[in-house]
PDB file of C-alpha atoms in Angstrom:
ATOM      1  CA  UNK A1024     103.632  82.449  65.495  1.00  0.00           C
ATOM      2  CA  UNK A1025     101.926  85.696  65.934  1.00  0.00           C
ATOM      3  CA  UNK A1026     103.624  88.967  64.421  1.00  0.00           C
ATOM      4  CA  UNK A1027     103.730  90.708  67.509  1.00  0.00           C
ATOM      5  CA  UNK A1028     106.494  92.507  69.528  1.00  0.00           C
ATOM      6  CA  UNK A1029     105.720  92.558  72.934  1.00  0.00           C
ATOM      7  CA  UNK A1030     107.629  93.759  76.224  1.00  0.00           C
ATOM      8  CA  UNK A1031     108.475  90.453  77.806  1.00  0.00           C
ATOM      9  CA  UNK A1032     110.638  89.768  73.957  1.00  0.00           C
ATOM     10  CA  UNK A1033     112.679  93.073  74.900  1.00  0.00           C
ATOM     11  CA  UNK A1034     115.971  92.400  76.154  1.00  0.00           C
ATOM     12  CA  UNK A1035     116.520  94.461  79.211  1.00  0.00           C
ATOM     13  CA  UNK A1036     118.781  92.678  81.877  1.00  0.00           C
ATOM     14  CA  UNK A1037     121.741  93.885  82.479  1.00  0.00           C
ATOM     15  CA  UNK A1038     123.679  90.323  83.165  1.00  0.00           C
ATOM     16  CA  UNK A1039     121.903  88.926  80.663  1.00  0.00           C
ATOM     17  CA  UNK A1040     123.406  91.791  78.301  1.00  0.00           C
ATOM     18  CA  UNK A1041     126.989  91.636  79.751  1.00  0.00           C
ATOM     19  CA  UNK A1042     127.258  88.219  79.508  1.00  0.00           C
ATOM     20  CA  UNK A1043     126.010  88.620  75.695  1.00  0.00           C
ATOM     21  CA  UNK A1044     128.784  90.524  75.414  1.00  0.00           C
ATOM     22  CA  UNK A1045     131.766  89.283  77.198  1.00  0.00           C
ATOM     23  CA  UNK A1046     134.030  87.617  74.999  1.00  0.00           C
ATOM     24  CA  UNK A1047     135.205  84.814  76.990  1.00  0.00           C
ATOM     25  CA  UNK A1048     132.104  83.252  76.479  1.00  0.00           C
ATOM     26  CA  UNK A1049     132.214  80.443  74.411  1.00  0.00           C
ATOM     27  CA  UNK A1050     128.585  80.243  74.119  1.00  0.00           C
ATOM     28  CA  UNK A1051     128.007  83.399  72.432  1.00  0.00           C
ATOM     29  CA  UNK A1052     128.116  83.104  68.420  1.00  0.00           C
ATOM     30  CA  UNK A1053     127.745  85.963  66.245  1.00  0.00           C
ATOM     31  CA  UNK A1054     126.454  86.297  62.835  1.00  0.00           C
ATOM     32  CA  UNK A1055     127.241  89.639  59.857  1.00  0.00           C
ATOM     33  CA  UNK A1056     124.999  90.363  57.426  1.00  0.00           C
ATOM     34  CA  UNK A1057     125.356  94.064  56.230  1.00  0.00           C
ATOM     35  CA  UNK A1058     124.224  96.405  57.417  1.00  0.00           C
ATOM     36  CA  UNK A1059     123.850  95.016  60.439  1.00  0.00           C
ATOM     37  CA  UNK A1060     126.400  92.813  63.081  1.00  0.00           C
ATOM     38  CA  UNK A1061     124.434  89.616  65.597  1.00  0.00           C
ATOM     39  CA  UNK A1062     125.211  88.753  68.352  1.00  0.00           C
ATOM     40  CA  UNK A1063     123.557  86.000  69.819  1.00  0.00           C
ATOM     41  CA  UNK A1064     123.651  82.996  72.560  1.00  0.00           C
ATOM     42  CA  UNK A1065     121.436  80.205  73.646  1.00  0.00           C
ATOM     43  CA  UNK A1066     119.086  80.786  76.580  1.00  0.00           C
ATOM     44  CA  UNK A1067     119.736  78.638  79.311  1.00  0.00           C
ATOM     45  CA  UNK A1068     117.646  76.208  80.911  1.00  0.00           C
ATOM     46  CA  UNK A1069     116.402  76.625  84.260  1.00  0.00           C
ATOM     47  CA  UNK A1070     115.758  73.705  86.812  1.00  0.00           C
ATOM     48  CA  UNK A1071     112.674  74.168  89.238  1.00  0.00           C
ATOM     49  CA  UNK A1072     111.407  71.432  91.038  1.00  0.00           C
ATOM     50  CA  UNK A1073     112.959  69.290  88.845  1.00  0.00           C
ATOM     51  CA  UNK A1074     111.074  70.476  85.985  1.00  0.00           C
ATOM     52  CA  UNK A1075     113.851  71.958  83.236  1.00  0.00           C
ATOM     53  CA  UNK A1076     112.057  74.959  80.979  1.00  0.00           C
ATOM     54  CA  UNK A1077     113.455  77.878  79.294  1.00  0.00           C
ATOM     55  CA  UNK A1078     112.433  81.345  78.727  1.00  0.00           C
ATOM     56  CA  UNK A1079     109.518  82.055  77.158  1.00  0.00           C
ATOM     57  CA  UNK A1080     111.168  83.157  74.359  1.00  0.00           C
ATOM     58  CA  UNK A1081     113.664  84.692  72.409  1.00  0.00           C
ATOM     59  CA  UNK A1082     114.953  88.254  73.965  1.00  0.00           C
ATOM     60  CA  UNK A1083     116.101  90.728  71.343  1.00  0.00           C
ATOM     61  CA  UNK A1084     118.025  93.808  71.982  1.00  0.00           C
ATOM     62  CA  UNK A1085     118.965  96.749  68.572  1.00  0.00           C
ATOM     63  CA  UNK A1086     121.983  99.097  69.262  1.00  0.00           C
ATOM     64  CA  UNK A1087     122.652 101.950  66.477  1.00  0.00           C
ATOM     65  CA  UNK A1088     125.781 104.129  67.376  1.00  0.00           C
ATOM     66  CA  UNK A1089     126.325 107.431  68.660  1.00  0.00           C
ATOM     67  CA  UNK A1090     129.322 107.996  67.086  1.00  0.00           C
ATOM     68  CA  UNK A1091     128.324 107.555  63.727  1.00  0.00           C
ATOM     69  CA  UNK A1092     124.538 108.785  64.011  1.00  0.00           C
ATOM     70  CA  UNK A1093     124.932 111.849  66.342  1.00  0.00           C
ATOM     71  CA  UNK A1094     120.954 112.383  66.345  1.00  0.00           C
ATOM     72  CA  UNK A1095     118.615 111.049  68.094  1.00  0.00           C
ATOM     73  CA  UNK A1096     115.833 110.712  65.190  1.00  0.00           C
ATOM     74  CA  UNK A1097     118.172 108.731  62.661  1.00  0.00           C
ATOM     75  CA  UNK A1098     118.919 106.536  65.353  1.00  0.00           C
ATOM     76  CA  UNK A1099     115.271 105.928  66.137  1.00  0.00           C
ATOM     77  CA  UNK A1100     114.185 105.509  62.432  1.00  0.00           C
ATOM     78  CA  UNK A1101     117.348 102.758  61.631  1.00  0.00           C
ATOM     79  CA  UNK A1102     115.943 100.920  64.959  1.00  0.00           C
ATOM     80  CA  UNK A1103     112.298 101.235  64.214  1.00  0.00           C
ATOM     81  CA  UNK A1104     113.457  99.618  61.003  1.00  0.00           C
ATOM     82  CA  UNK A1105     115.214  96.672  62.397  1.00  0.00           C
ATOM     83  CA  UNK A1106     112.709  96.219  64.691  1.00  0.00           C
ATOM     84  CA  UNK A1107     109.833  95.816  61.984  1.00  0.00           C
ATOM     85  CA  UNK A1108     112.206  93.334  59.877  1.00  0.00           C
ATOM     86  CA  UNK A1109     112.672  91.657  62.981  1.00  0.00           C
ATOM     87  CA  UNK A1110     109.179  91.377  64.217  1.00  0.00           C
ATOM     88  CA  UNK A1111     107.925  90.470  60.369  1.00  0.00           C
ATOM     89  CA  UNK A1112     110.676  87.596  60.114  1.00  0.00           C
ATOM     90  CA  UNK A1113     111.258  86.283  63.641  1.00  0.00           C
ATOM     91  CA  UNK A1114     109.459  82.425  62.614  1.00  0.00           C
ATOM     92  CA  UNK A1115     112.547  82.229  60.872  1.00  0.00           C
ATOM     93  CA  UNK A1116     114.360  81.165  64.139  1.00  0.00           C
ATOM     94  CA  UNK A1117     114.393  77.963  65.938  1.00  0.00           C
ATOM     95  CA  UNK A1118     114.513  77.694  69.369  1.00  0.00           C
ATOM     96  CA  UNK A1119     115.403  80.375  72.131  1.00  0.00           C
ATOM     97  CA  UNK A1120     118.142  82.985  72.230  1.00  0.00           C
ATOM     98  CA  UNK A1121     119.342  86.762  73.803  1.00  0.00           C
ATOM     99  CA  UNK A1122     120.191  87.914  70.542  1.00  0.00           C
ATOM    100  CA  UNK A1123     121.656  91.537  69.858  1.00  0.00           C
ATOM    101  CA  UNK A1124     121.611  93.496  66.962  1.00  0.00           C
ATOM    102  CA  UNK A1125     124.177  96.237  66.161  1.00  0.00           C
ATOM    103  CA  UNK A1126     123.873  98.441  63.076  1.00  0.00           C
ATOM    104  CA  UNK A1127     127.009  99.192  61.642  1.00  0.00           C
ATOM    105  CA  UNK A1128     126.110 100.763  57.830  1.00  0.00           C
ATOM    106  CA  UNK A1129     127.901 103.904  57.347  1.00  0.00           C
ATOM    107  CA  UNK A1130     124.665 105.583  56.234  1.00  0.00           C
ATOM    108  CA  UNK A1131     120.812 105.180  56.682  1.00  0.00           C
ATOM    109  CA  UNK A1132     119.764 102.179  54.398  1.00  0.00           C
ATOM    110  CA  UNK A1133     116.381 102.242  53.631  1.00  0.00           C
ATOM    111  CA  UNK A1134     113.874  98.973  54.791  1.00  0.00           C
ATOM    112  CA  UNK A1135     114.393  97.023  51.866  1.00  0.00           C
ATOM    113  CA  UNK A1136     118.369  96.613  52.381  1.00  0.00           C
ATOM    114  CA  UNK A1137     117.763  96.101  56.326  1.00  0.00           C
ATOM    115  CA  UNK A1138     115.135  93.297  55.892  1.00  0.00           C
ATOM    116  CA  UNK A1139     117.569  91.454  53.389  1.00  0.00           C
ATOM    117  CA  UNK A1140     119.888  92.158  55.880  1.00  0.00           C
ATOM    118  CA  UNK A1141     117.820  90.664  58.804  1.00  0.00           C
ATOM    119  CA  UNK A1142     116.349  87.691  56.709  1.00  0.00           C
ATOM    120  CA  UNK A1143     119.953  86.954  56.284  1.00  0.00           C
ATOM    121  CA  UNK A1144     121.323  86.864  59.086  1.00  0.00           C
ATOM    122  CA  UNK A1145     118.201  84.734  60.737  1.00  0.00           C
ATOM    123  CA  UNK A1146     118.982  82.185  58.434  1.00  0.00           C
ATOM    124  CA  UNK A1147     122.615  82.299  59.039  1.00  0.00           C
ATOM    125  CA  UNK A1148     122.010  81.888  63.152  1.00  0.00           C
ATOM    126  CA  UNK A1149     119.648  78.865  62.103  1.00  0.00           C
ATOM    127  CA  UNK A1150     122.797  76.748  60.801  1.00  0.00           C
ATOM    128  CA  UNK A1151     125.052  78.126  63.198  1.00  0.00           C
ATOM    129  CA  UNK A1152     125.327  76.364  66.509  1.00  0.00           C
TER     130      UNK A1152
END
């Protein structure tokens, strides 16, 4: 698997993100692993033609809050971080998911503690189904 972070592995729908999120889902799992919170759910398979596939592959969105970062460059430098653990350690999953990852340290960690952090909890979602 390359180490590559392209466009189409963004998660950008906004169904696909609300139904991430909506709690009534049984489907969705989540995962914490400080200093960050997963949230994560199997893609679904799509019938054409009577040919079942799936996604390409797995969609990833990072959220860091506004209420406890209030500017705009320590949120981009905790998200550039979790997206480099990400992108570094992503063979670590098995199969396809919308996964979401929400930061929820009280302070900046530095990269070290986020990819333990990430490593962790891609592991974790890899036992939990």
């Amino acid at each position: 698997m390359k180490k590559t972070f392209k466009k189409d592995e963004r998660l950008c729908s906004v169904k696909v993100i609300e139904n991430l999120f909506d709690r009534k889902n049984s489907a969705n799992g989540g995962v914490f692993s400080y200093p960050m919170r997963v949230v994560f759910q199997p893609q679904p398979s799509v019938e054409i033609d009577g040919v079942i596939s799936s996604q390409t592959s797995t969609q990833v969105l990072f959220s860091v809050p506004k209420r406890q970062f209030k500017h705009a460059v320590d949120r981009n430098l905790i998200r550039r971080r979790m997206r480099e653990a990400y992108r570094l350690h992503k063979q670590l999953l098995t199969g396809n998911f919308n996964i979401a990852f929400i930061y929820i340290g009280k302070g900046i960690e530095d990269y070290k503690a986020i990819e333990k952090g990430m490593k962790s909890a891609l592991k974790k979602m890899g036992t939990v189904k």
